[in-house]
Amino acid sequence: MYLNVTEIESAITNLNVAHPETTQLIEPPHATHEGRTTQVLRVGTRAADEADGILALGGLHAREWVPPDALVSLAADLLEAHAGGTGLRYGGTAFTAAQIATLLDTVNLFFFPCANPDGRAHSQTVAGNWRKNRRPAPPGLGGPSCVGVDLNRNFDFLWDHTAKFAADSDVHTSADPCDPQQYRGPAVASEPETRNVVWVLDTFPRIRWHVDVHSAVPVILHSWGDDQNQSTKSADNFTNPALDTVRGRRNDGIGEFITTHDLDTAVRLAQRMHDAIFGVRSFDYGVEQAYGLYPTSGASDDYAFSRHVVEPDDTKLFAFTIECGTSQQPTFGEAENVIREVSAGLVAFALGAHDITDGTHP
Amino acid sequence: MSEHDDEPVYRCHVVAATTDALREFIDEVRPDTGCRPVARKTADGGVGIDVYLHESRLAQARSAKSAAAVDITPVENTTENWQARTREVGQGNRFATRGDHPHGLGRKE
């Protein structure tokens, strides 16, 4: 059975109670529009400021039901295996007891399983296709689709697409409050759910990797999402206002800058997830740049990776999106298979994060 | 959620021979492209993406000018599917008791 929003919060609260030595319960400060609070469960044997961290985020898009369940399941798996001194197996992908112990001793996993509980509750009980949060409709706009903001278009990364992208780039976001899917919100980071994610990254500066779990395609996406990547012109990047009229166009010779080293690191980290996922049941997610067919703006992965460019003193966060499975609401039997895939991918990612990023292991 | 609220929504797999043909279709029809507009290569060398269309818009999409260059296959009535899936959502709170916590799906070995 899928978790409802009450169960998600109770589940991670009780995991904290059962494993007080290896978890920390963290409550981001902003209540949702419907008054719900959310929680983050840190899993690891060392304090938040003593080990590098991974933020595993789920549930930004309400209708994608599997990611929150996957993150709760993985947190429970890691804690139970660590406490029992066992390894973990997901189909054909297995991790030894020593690997699980090493993982929890060297990395902090910050599980934020359901960032948009209002939306999930609405999707699970009223309108299955609901994607956004539940911000009330603006005054004078009464239609049901005028409720809500697409949280994954609300982050502070080229948020104002009308000013920051070429008019013909067809960036996939919307300034229309009644867009049923992709309304970006009335202001950058206007939404409490968005600000909670930002708060986690601000509060825990040792978080160096961010994996935003969505569904479905399936695919694993790496930076960037606003334009095609290029590694030759460092000035051609999202901070450059001279590109505001041309950004996002395909095959125009202008792209978003990423160093060859960072791109290689991002691809290798994504490939590590891919290989572990493939091992579960031979399902090929593939690895792609997030730009895909069209540019996007205001997404959590681009925001996370952009932070160190905007503020050079900020931690460089390698950021990814997993689009898991093929259906947003599969039968729960199939959801369990997808949960195993996401779990295997994230464990492999966590085990390889230091090696691939730094060439060393702590 | 929109003027089509009372209509079923279909997840459709749209395949084209080229990315340009797929983009032309999406530009004309403006479907809901899901979480991120990402296409994947298909086994026969084409490129495909899942889109979401209300029933009436599916008919319009099939008659679009650019539809001649794509194959549109409905793969899921998401409205019917959702009604079935709601029966698979937890009722109440399975973890209401402080000692109750979930067990993950990984095999401990």
mmCIF file of C-alpha atoms in Angstrom, chain A:
data_model
loop_
_atom_site.group_PDB
_atom_site.id
_atom_site.type_symbol
_atom_site.label_atom_id
_atom_site.label_comp_id
_atom_site.label_asym_id
_atom_site.label_seq_id
_atom_site.Cartn_x
_atom_site.Cartn_y
_atom_site.Cartn_z
ATOM 1 C CA MET A 1 0.000 0.000 0.000
ATOM 2 C CA TYR A 2 1.163 3.523 -0.817
ATOM 3 C CA LEU A 3 1.906 5.744 2.156
ATOM 4 C CA ASN A 4 -0.477 8.593 2.805
ATOM 5 C CA VAL A 5 0.978 11.875 4.043
ATOM 6 C CA THR A 6 0.247 11.176 7.699
ATOM 7 C CA GLU A 7 1.976 7.829 7.455
ATOM 8 C CA ILE A 8 5.069 9.328 5.847
ATOM 9 C CA GLU A 9 5.616 11.699 8.742
ATOM 10 C CA SER A 10 4.825 9.028 11.353
ATOM 11 C CA ALA A 11 7.112 6.552 9.632
ATOM 12 C CA ILE A 12 10.162 8.751 9.774
ATOM 13 C CA THR A 13 9.358 9.941 13.286
ATOM 14 C CA ASN A 14 9.230 6.332 14.439
ATOM 15 C CA LEU A 15 12.412 5.419 12.559
ATOM 16 C CA ASN A 16 14.090 8.159 14.566
ATOM 17 C CA VAL A 17 12.657 6.711 17.783
ATOM 18 C CA ALA A 18 13.832 3.213 16.871
ATOM 19 C CA HIS A 19 17.323 4.314 15.791
ATOM 20 C CA PRO A 20 18.255 7.359 17.879
ATOM 21 C CA GLU A 21 21.991 6.767 17.551
ATOM 22 C CA THR A 22 22.011 6.793 13.769
ATOM 23 C CA THR A 23 19.301 9.322 12.939
ATOM 24 C CA GLN A 24 18.333 12.936 13.493
ATOM 25 C CA LEU A 25 14.837 14.260 12.951
ATOM 26 C CA ILE A 26 14.876 17.697 11.351
ATOM 27 C CA GLU A 27 11.831 19.907 10.904
ATOM 28 C CA PRO A 28 12.118 22.572 8.204
ATOM 29 C CA PRO A 29 10.562 25.826 9.406
ATOM 30 C CA HIS A 30 7.843 26.570 6.876
ATOM 31 C CA ALA A 31 4.334 25.134 7.157
ATOM 32 C CA THR A 32 2.521 24.465 3.903
ATOM 33 C CA HIS A 33 -0.464 26.479 2.688
ATOM 34 C CA GLU A 34 -2.767 23.912 4.317
ATOM 35 C CA GLY A 35 -0.791 24.028 7.559
ATOM 36 C CA ARG A 36 1.164 20.797 7.286
ATOM 37 C CA THR A 37 4.717 20.474 8.483
ATOM 38 C CA THR A 38 7.305 18.209 6.917
ATOM 39 C CA GLN A 39 10.310 16.384 8.264
ATOM 40 C CA VAL A 40 13.763 15.373 7.154
ATOM 41 C CA LEU A 41 15.456 12.271 8.526
ATOM 42 C CA ARG A 42 19.242 12.367 8.633
ATOM 43 C CA VAL A 43 20.723 8.872 8.575
ATOM 44 C CA GLY A 44 24.377 8.410 9.514
ATOM 45 C CA THR A 45 26.574 7.653 12.491
ATOM 46 C CA ARG A 46 28.374 10.991 12.457
ATOM 47 C CA ALA A 47 26.983 14.427 13.207
ATOM 48 C CA ALA A 48 25.731 16.611 10.376
ATOM 49 C CA ASP A 49 28.875 18.757 10.520
ATOM 50 C CA GLU A 50 31.242 15.795 10.677
ATOM 51 C CA ALA A 51 30.497 14.057 7.384
ATOM 52 C CA ASP A 52 29.520 15.035 3.875
ATOM 53 C CA GLY A 53 25.855 14.715 3.054
ATOM 54 C CA ILE A 54 23.435 13.736 0.315
ATOM 55 C CA LEU A 55 19.978 15.285 0.109
ATOM 56 C CA ALA A 56 17.478 12.736 -1.213
ATOM 57 C CA LEU A 57 14.335 14.694 -2.039
ATOM 58 C CA GLY A 58 10.941 13.300 -2.999
ATOM 59 C CA GLY A 59 7.366 14.299 -3.580
ATOM 60 C CA LEU A 60 7.791 17.765 -5.110
ATOM 61 C CA HIS A 61 5.296 16.699 -7.767
ATOM 62 C CA ALA A 62 2.172 15.424 -6.098
ATOM 63 C CA ARG A 63 0.960 12.949 -8.704
ATOM 64 C CA GLU A 64 4.249 11.048 -8.684
ATOM 65 C CA TRP A 65 3.405 8.652 -5.895
ATOM 66 C CA VAL A 66 6.407 6.332 -5.816
ATOM 67 C CA PRO A 67 9.325 8.595 -4.801
ATOM 68 C CA PRO A 68 8.198 9.320 -1.205
ATOM 69 C CA ASP A 69 7.581 5.623 -0.579
ATOM 70 C CA ALA A 70 10.978 4.798 -2.060
ATOM 71 C CA LEU A 71 12.818 7.192 0.225
ATOM 72 C CA VAL A 72 11.049 5.985 3.360
ATOM 73 C CA SER A 73 11.723 2.376 2.381
ATOM 74 C CA LEU A 74 15.410 3.061 1.777
ATOM 75 C CA ALA A 75 15.835 4.896 5.072
ATOM 76 C CA ALA A 76 14.247 1.948 6.876
ATOM 77 C CA ASP A 77 16.435 -0.518 4.980
ATOM 78 C CA LEU A 78 19.673 1.246 5.805
ATOM 79 C CA LEU A 79 18.835 1.580 9.477
ATOM 80 C CA GLU A 80 17.708 -2.018 9.862
ATOM 81 C CA ALA A 81 20.681 -3.428 7.958
ATOM 82 C CA HIS A 82 23.128 -1.280 9.882
ATOM 83 C CA ALA A 83 21.612 -2.232 13.234
ATOM 84 C CA GLY A 84 21.506 -5.910 12.321
ATOM 85 C CA GLY A 85 24.928 -6.022 10.722
ATOM 86 C CA THR A 86 23.587 -7.287 7.411
ATOM 87 C CA GLY A 87 23.909 -6.304 3.812
ATOM 88 C CA LEU A 88 21.076 -5.323 1.464
ATOM 89 C CA ARG A 89 19.876 -6.919 -1.740
ATOM 90 C CA TYR A 90 17.586 -5.403 -4.335
ATOM 91 C CA GLY A 91 16.979 -7.976 -7.042
ATOM 92 C CA GLY A 92 20.296 -8.570 -8.732
ATOM 93 C CA THR A 93 22.073 -5.681 -6.983
ATOM 94 C CA ALA A 94 23.567 -6.417 -3.561
ATOM 95 C CA PHE A 95 25.549 -4.514 -0.994
ATOM 96 C CA THR A 96 27.605 -6.167 1.755
ATOM 97 C CA ALA A 97 27.262 -5.511 5.466
ATOM 98 C CA ALA A 98 30.656 -3.827 5.347
ATOM 99 C CA GLN A 99 29.466 -1.481 2.603
ATOM 100 C CA ILE A 100 26.365 -0.512 4.556
ATOM 101 C CA ALA A 101 28.471 0.123 7.659
ATOM 102 C CA THR A 102 30.939 2.199 5.647
ATOM 103 C CA LEU A 103 28.133 4.161 4.055
ATOM 104 C CA LEU A 104 26.587 5.197 7.348
ATOM 105 C CA ASP A 105 30.005 5.953 8.838
ATOM 106 C CA THR A 106 31.161 8.194 6.001
ATOM 107 C CA VAL A 107 28.066 9.865 4.576
ATOM 108 C CA ASN A 108 24.991 11.529 6.004
ATOM 109 C CA LEU A 109 21.857 10.818 4.022
ATOM 110 C CA PHE A 110 19.227 13.515 4.430
ATOM 111 C CA PHE A 111 15.897 11.940 3.487
ATOM 112 C CA PHE A 112 13.223 14.537 2.664
ATOM 113 C CA PRO A 113 10.612 12.091 1.393
ATOM 114 C CA CYS A 114 7.567 14.285 0.938
ATOM 115 C CA ALA A 115 8.233 17.961 0.344
ATOM 116 C CA ASN A 116 4.701 18.640 -0.975
ATOM 117 C CA PRO A 117 2.280 16.907 1.389
ATOM 118 C CA ASP A 118 -0.697 19.126 0.496
ATOM 119 C CA GLY A 119 -0.369 18.166 -3.135
ATOM 120 C CA ARG A 120 0.080 14.476 -2.381
ATOM 121 C CA ALA A 121 -3.003 14.421 -0.180
ATOM 122 C CA HIS A 122 -4.984 16.099 -2.963
ATOM 123 C CA SER A 123 -3.659 13.687 -5.579
ATOM 124 C CA GLN A 124 -4.388 10.640 -3.449
ATOM 125 C CA THR A 125 -7.937 11.644 -2.525
ATOM 126 C CA VAL A 126 -9.390 14.206 -4.946
ATOM 127 C CA ALA A 127 -7.603 14.606 -8.278
ATOM 128 C CA GLY A 128 -5.076 11.975 -9.307
ATOM 129 C CA ASN A 129 -3.416 14.124 -11.953
ATOM 130 C CA TRP A 130 -2.613 16.934 -9.498
ATOM 131 C CA ARG A 131 1.035 18.015 -9.774
ATOM 132 C CA LYS A 132 1.393 21.355 -7.985
ATOM 133 C CA ASN A 133 1.213 22.401 -4.351
ATOM 134 C CA ARG A 134 -2.023 23.893 -2.977
ATOM 135 C CA ARG A 135 -1.357 27.636 -2.927
ATOM 136 C CA PRO A 136 -4.811 29.262 -2.978
ATOM 137 C CA ALA A 137 -5.897 30.732 -6.293
ATOM 138 C CA PRO A 138 -5.155 34.436 -6.747
ATOM 139 C CA PRO A 139 -8.080 36.783 -5.994
ATOM 140 C CA GLY A 140 -10.528 36.858 -8.858
ATOM 141 C CA LEU A 141 -9.354 33.583 -10.357
ATOM 142 C CA GLY A 142 -11.614 30.820 -9.199
ATOM 143 C CA GLY A 143 -11.015 27.812 -11.411
ATOM 144 C CA PRO A 144 -9.548 24.669 -9.886
ATOM 145 C CA SER A 145 -6.471 24.887 -12.101
ATOM 146 C CA CYS A 146 -5.716 28.351 -10.697
ATOM 147 C CA VAL A 147 -4.753 26.702 -7.406
ATOM 148 C CA GLY A 148 -1.167 25.740 -6.835
ATOM 149 C CA VAL A 149 2.401 26.271 -7.976
ATOM 150 C CA ASP A 150 4.711 23.828 -9.716
ATOM 151 C CA LEU A 151 7.379 23.610 -7.023
ATOM 152 C CA ASN A 152 9.954 22.325 -9.480
ATOM 153 C CA ARG A 153 9.682 25.570 -11.409
ATOM 154 C CA ASN A 154 9.789 27.788 -8.317
ATOM 155 C CA PHE A 155 13.471 27.588 -7.330
ATOM 156 C CA ASP A 156 15.898 30.460 -7.772
ATOM 157 C CA PHE A 157 17.453 29.441 -11.049
ATOM 158 C CA LEU A 158 16.546 31.577 -14.055
ATOM 159 C CA TRP A 159 13.086 31.622 -12.486
ATOM 160 C CA ASP A 160 11.847 34.614 -14.505
ATOM 161 C CA HIS A 161 11.817 32.784 -17.799
ATOM 162 C CA THR A 162 10.222 35.644 -19.717
ATOM 163 C CA ALA A 163 13.288 37.765 -18.967
ATOM 164 C CA LYS A 164 15.949 35.072 -18.976
ATOM 165 C CA PHE A 165 15.254 32.932 -22.045
ATOM 166 C CA ALA A 166 14.901 33.482 -25.749
ATOM 167 C CA ALA A 167 11.282 34.080 -26.627
ATOM 168 C CA ASP A 168 11.377 31.111 -29.007
ATOM 169 C CA SER A 169 13.205 28.742 -26.631
ATOM 170 C CA ASP A 170 9.889 27.301 -25.473
ATOM 171 C CA VAL A 171 11.160 26.927 -21.935
ATOM 172 C CA HIS A 172 8.820 24.584 -20.080
ATOM 173 C CA THR A 173 7.420 26.702 -17.279
ATOM 174 C CA SER A 174 4.568 29.178 -17.082
ATOM 175 C CA ALA A 175 3.736 32.600 -15.663
ATOM 176 C CA ASP A 176 0.012 31.821 -15.927
ATOM 177 C CA PRO A 177 -1.463 31.186 -12.461
ATOM 178 C CA CYS A 178 -4.100 28.983 -14.085
ATOM 179 C CA ASP A 179 -1.662 26.754 -15.934
ATOM 180 C CA PRO A 180 -2.756 23.356 -14.603
ATOM 181 C CA GLN A 181 0.766 21.946 -14.483
ATOM 182 C CA GLN A 182 3.693 24.348 -14.726
ATOM 183 C CA TYR A 183 2.837 27.647 -13.008
ATOM 184 C CA ARG A 184 6.137 28.980 -11.647
ATOM 185 C CA GLY A 185 4.590 30.913 -8.768
ATOM 186 C CA PRO A 186 4.113 34.635 -8.089
ATOM 187 C CA ALA A 187 7.745 35.177 -7.081
ATOM 188 C CA VAL A 188 10.971 33.249 -6.937
ATOM 189 C CA ALA A 189 10.949 30.739 -4.061
ATOM 190 C CA SER A 190 7.505 32.021 -3.129
ATOM 191 C CA GLU A 191 6.387 28.659 -1.810
ATOM 192 C CA PRO A 192 6.986 27.337 1.701
ATOM 193 C CA GLU A 193 7.816 23.919 0.281
ATOM 194 C CA THR A 194 10.532 25.435 -1.927
ATOM 195 C CA ARG A 195 11.920 27.458 0.960
ATOM 196 C CA ASN A 196 12.105 24.318 3.099
ATOM 197 C CA VAL A 197 14.409 22.668 0.570
ATOM 198 C CA VAL A 198 16.527 25.815 0.398
ATOM 199 C CA TRP A 199 16.614 25.881 4.197
ATOM 200 C CA VAL A 200 17.984 22.354 4.324
ATOM 201 C CA LEU A 201 20.792 23.243 1.908
ATOM 202 C CA ASP A 202 21.548 26.472 3.793
ATOM 203 C CA THR A 203 21.475 24.826 7.207
ATOM 204 C CA PHE A 204 23.597 21.809 6.340
ATOM 205 C CA PRO A 205 26.506 23.095 4.257
ATOM 206 C CA ARG A 206 28.195 19.721 4.187
ATOM 207 C CA ILE A 207 25.519 18.462 1.817
ATOM 208 C CA ARG A 208 27.493 17.994 -1.405
ATOM 209 C CA TRP A 209 25.087 15.971 -3.496
ATOM 210 C CA HIS A 210 21.415 16.396 -4.265
ATOM 211 C CA VAL A 211 19.165 13.744 -5.818
ATOM 212 C CA ASP A 212 15.603 14.816 -6.584
ATOM 213 C CA VAL A 213 13.482 11.714 -7.137
ATOM 214 C CA HIS A 214 10.583 12.079 -9.575
ATOM 215 C CA SER A 215 8.674 9.857 -11.971
ATOM 216 C CA ALA A 216 8.315 8.744 -14.672
ATOM 217 C CA VAL A 217 10.263 8.227 -17.936
ATOM 218 C CA PRO A 218 12.556 6.473 -16.757
ATOM 219 C CA VAL A 219 15.898 8.302 -16.928
ATOM 220 C CA ILE A 220 18.636 9.772 -14.751
ATOM 221 C CA LEU A 221 19.242 13.458 -15.459
ATOM 222 C CA HIS A 222 22.368 15.498 -14.782
ATOM 223 C CA SER A 223 23.146 19.217 -15.117
ATOM 224 C CA TRP A 224 22.170 21.478 -16.821
ATOM 225 C CA GLY A 225 18.506 21.912 -17.644
ATOM 226 C CA ASP A 226 18.415 25.450 -19.058
ATOM 227 C CA ASP A 227 20.506 24.992 -22.185
ATOM 228 C CA GLN A 228 22.789 22.554 -23.897
ATOM 229 C CA ASN A 229 26.093 22.095 -22.068
ATOM 230 C CA GLN A 230 29.343 23.610 -23.297
ATOM 231 C CA SER A 231 32.783 23.602 -21.681
ATOM 232 C CA THR A 232 34.709 26.221 -23.602
ATOM 233 C CA LYS A 233 33.253 29.635 -22.714
ATOM 234 C CA SER A 234 33.029 30.146 -18.970
ATOM 235 C CA ALA A 235 31.320 33.524 -19.395
ATOM 236 C CA ASP A 236 28.426 31.898 -21.207
ATOM 237 C CA ASN A 237 26.498 30.904 -18.136
ATOM 238 C CA PHE A 238 23.221 31.546 -16.368
ATOM 239 C CA THR A 239 24.546 34.680 -14.634
ATOM 240 C CA ASN A 240 25.335 36.425 -17.927
ATOM 241 C CA PRO A 241 22.605 38.939 -18.797
ATOM 242 C CA ALA A 242 23.933 39.225 -22.337
ATOM 243 C CA LEU A 243 22.481 35.773 -22.993
ATOM 244 C CA ASP A 244 19.013 36.585 -21.720
ATOM 245 C CA THR A 245 17.597 37.010 -25.212
ATOM 246 C CA VAL A 246 19.152 33.850 -26.640
ATOM 247 C CA ARG A 247 19.247 31.357 -23.747
ATOM 248 C CA GLY A 248 17.679 27.956 -24.206
ATOM 249 C CA ARG A 249 17.745 27.686 -27.990
ATOM 250 C CA ARG A 250 18.806 24.321 -29.336
ATOM 251 C CA ASN A 251 21.930 23.959 -31.506
ATOM 252 C CA ASP A 252 22.660 27.682 -31.655
ATOM 253 C CA GLY A 253 26.287 27.410 -30.537
ATOM 254 C CA ILE A 254 25.505 29.030 -27.190
ATOM 255 C CA GLY A 255 25.187 26.852 -24.130
ATOM 256 C CA GLU A 256 25.402 26.663 -20.369
ATOM 257 C CA PHE A 257 28.954 26.384 -19.066
ATOM 258 C CA ILE A 258 30.125 23.356 -17.145
ATOM 259 C CA THR A 259 33.767 22.381 -16.789
ATOM 260 C CA THR A 260 34.822 19.142 -18.432
ATOM 261 C CA HIS A 261 35.793 17.850 -14.999
ATOM 262 C CA ASP A 262 32.418 18.638 -13.474
ATOM 263 C CA LEU A 263 30.595 17.161 -16.446
ATOM 264 C CA ASP A 264 32.688 14.014 -16.257
ATOM 265 C CA THR A 265 31.988 13.778 -12.522
ATOM 266 C CA ALA A 266 28.257 14.286 -13.010
ATOM 267 C CA VAL A 267 28.030 11.695 -15.762
ATOM 268 C CA ARG A 268 30.041 9.144 -13.773
ATOM 269 C CA LEU A 269 27.872 9.656 -10.680
ATOM 270 C CA ALA A 270 24.737 9.275 -12.773
ATOM 271 C CA GLN A 271 26.168 6.200 -14.452
ATOM 272 C CA ARG A 272 26.888 4.699 -11.032
ATOM 273 C CA MET A 273 23.215 5.021 -10.183
ATOM 274 C CA HIS A 274 22.223 3.673 -13.566
ATOM 275 C CA ASP A 275 24.371 0.558 -13.292
ATOM 276 C CA ALA A 276 23.003 -0.329 -9.859
ATOM 277 C CA ILE A 277 19.441 0.238 -11.039
ATOM 278 C CA PHE A 278 20.027 -1.903 -14.103
ATOM 279 C CA GLY A 279 21.298 -4.682 -11.868
ATOM 280 C CA VAL A 280 17.977 -4.925 -10.029
ATOM 281 C CA ARG A 281 15.920 -6.277 -12.972
ATOM 282 C CA SER A 282 17.794 -5.260 -16.137
ATOM 283 C CA PHE A 283 15.715 -2.129 -16.702
ATOM 284 C CA ASP A 284 17.683 0.493 -18.623
ATOM 285 C CA TYR A 285 17.020 3.975 -17.227
ATOM 286 C CA GLY A 286 19.734 5.662 -19.262
ATOM 287 C CA VAL A 287 21.598 8.854 -18.421
ATOM 288 C CA GLU A 288 20.790 12.158 -20.110
ATOM 289 C CA GLN A 289 21.431 15.864 -19.687
ATOM 290 C CA ALA A 290 18.407 17.505 -18.064
ATOM 291 C CA TYR A 291 17.977 19.892 -21.028
ATOM 292 C CA GLY A 292 16.238 17.100 -22.919
ATOM 293 C CA LEU A 293 13.867 18.303 -25.628
ATOM 294 C CA TYR A 294 13.302 21.736 -24.106
ATOM 295 C CA PRO A 295 14.867 23.951 -21.451
ATOM 296 C CA THR A 296 13.425 24.251 -17.972
ATOM 297 C CA SER A 297 13.863 26.907 -15.303
ATOM 298 C CA GLY A 298 13.417 27.004 -11.570
ATOM 299 C CA ALA A 299 14.100 23.295 -11.045
ATOM 300 C CA SER A 300 15.632 22.029 -7.828
ATOM 301 C CA ASP A 301 18.560 20.250 -9.474
ATOM 302 C CA ASP A 302 19.729 23.302 -11.409
ATOM 303 C CA TYR A 303 19.223 25.488 -8.358
ATOM 304 C CA ALA A 304 21.337 23.169 -6.214
ATOM 305 C CA PHE A 305 24.194 23.006 -8.724
ATOM 306 C CA SER A 306 24.043 26.752 -9.382
ATOM 307 C CA ARG A 307 24.530 27.767 -5.770
ATOM 308 C CA HIS A 308 28.330 27.595 -5.835
ATOM 309 C CA VAL A 309 28.435 29.680 -9.005
ATOM 310 C CA VAL A 310 26.289 32.420 -7.477
ATOM 311 C CA GLU A 311 28.101 32.273 -4.122
ATOM 312 C CA PRO A 312 31.607 30.874 -4.569
ATOM 313 C CA ASP A 313 31.848 30.255 -0.821
ATOM 314 C CA ASP A 314 28.891 27.885 -0.982
ATOM 315 C CA THR A 315 29.401 24.146 -1.226
ATOM 316 C CA LYS A 316 29.477 22.771 -4.751
ATOM 317 C CA LEU A 317 26.502 20.447 -4.972
ATOM 318 C CA PHE A 318 26.350 17.910 -7.743
ATOM 319 C CA ALA A 319 22.667 17.545 -8.485
ATOM 320 C CA PHE A 320 20.564 14.954 -10.252
ATOM 321 C CA THR A 321 17.000 14.029 -10.991
ATOM 322 C CA ILE A 322 15.874 10.427 -11.151
ATOM 323 C CA GLU A 323 12.716 9.929 -13.193
ATOM 324 C CA CYS A 324 11.842 6.490 -11.865
ATOM 325 C CA GLY A 325 9.629 3.864 -13.453
ATOM 326 C CA THR A 326 7.259 4.224 -16.376
ATOM 327 C CA SER A 327 4.034 5.282 -14.637
ATOM 328 C CA GLN A 328 3.341 7.983 -12.089
ATOM 329 C CA GLN A 329 0.927 5.726 -10.236
ATOM 330 C CA PRO A 330 1.778 2.099 -10.980
ATOM 331 C CA THR A 331 0.144 -0.779 -9.154
ATOM 332 C CA PHE A 332 1.782 -1.045 -5.788
ATOM 333 C CA GLY A 333 3.280 -4.360 -6.854
ATOM 334 C CA GLU A 334 5.118 -2.580 -9.659
ATOM 335 C CA ALA A 335 5.855 0.356 -7.347
ATOM 336 C CA GLU A 336 7.758 -2.080 -5.133
ATOM 337 C CA ASN A 337 9.996 -2.971 -8.071
ATOM 338 C CA VAL A 338 10.617 0.713 -8.759
ATOM 339 C CA ILE A 339 11.346 1.311 -5.080
ATOM 340 C CA ARG A 340 14.011 -1.412 -5.252
ATOM 341 C CA GLU A 341 15.528 0.308 -8.296
ATOM 342 C CA VAL A 342 15.629 3.735 -6.637
ATOM 343 C CA SER A 343 17.047 2.198 -3.463
ATOM 344 C CA ALA A 344 19.813 0.354 -5.299
ATOM 345 C CA GLY A 345 20.679 3.446 -7.301
ATOM 346 C CA LEU A 346 20.911 5.693 -4.249
ATOM 347 C CA VAL A 347 22.979 3.229 -2.190
ATOM 348 C CA ALA A 348 25.444 2.803 -5.059
ATOM 349 C CA PHE A 349 25.526 6.570 -5.537
ATOM 350 C CA ALA A 350 26.248 7.159 -1.851
ATOM 351 C CA LEU A 351 28.994 4.540 -1.814
ATOM 352 C CA GLY A 352 30.663 6.056 -4.871
ATOM 353 C CA ALA A 353 30.062 9.730 -4.201
ATOM 354 C CA HIS A 354 33.402 10.534 -2.577
ATOM 355 C CA ASP A 355 35.483 8.336 -4.869
ATOM 356 C CA ILE A 356 33.989 9.750 -8.046
ATOM 357 C CA THR A 357 33.841 13.371 -6.898
ATOM 358 C CA ASP A 358 37.153 13.624 -5.065
ATOM 359 C CA GLY A 359 39.148 10.588 -6.134
ATOM 360 C CA THR A 360 39.440 9.650 -2.478
ATOM 361 C CA HIS A 361 37.342 8.077 0.231
ATOM 362 C CA PRO A 362 37.164 9.519 3.756
#
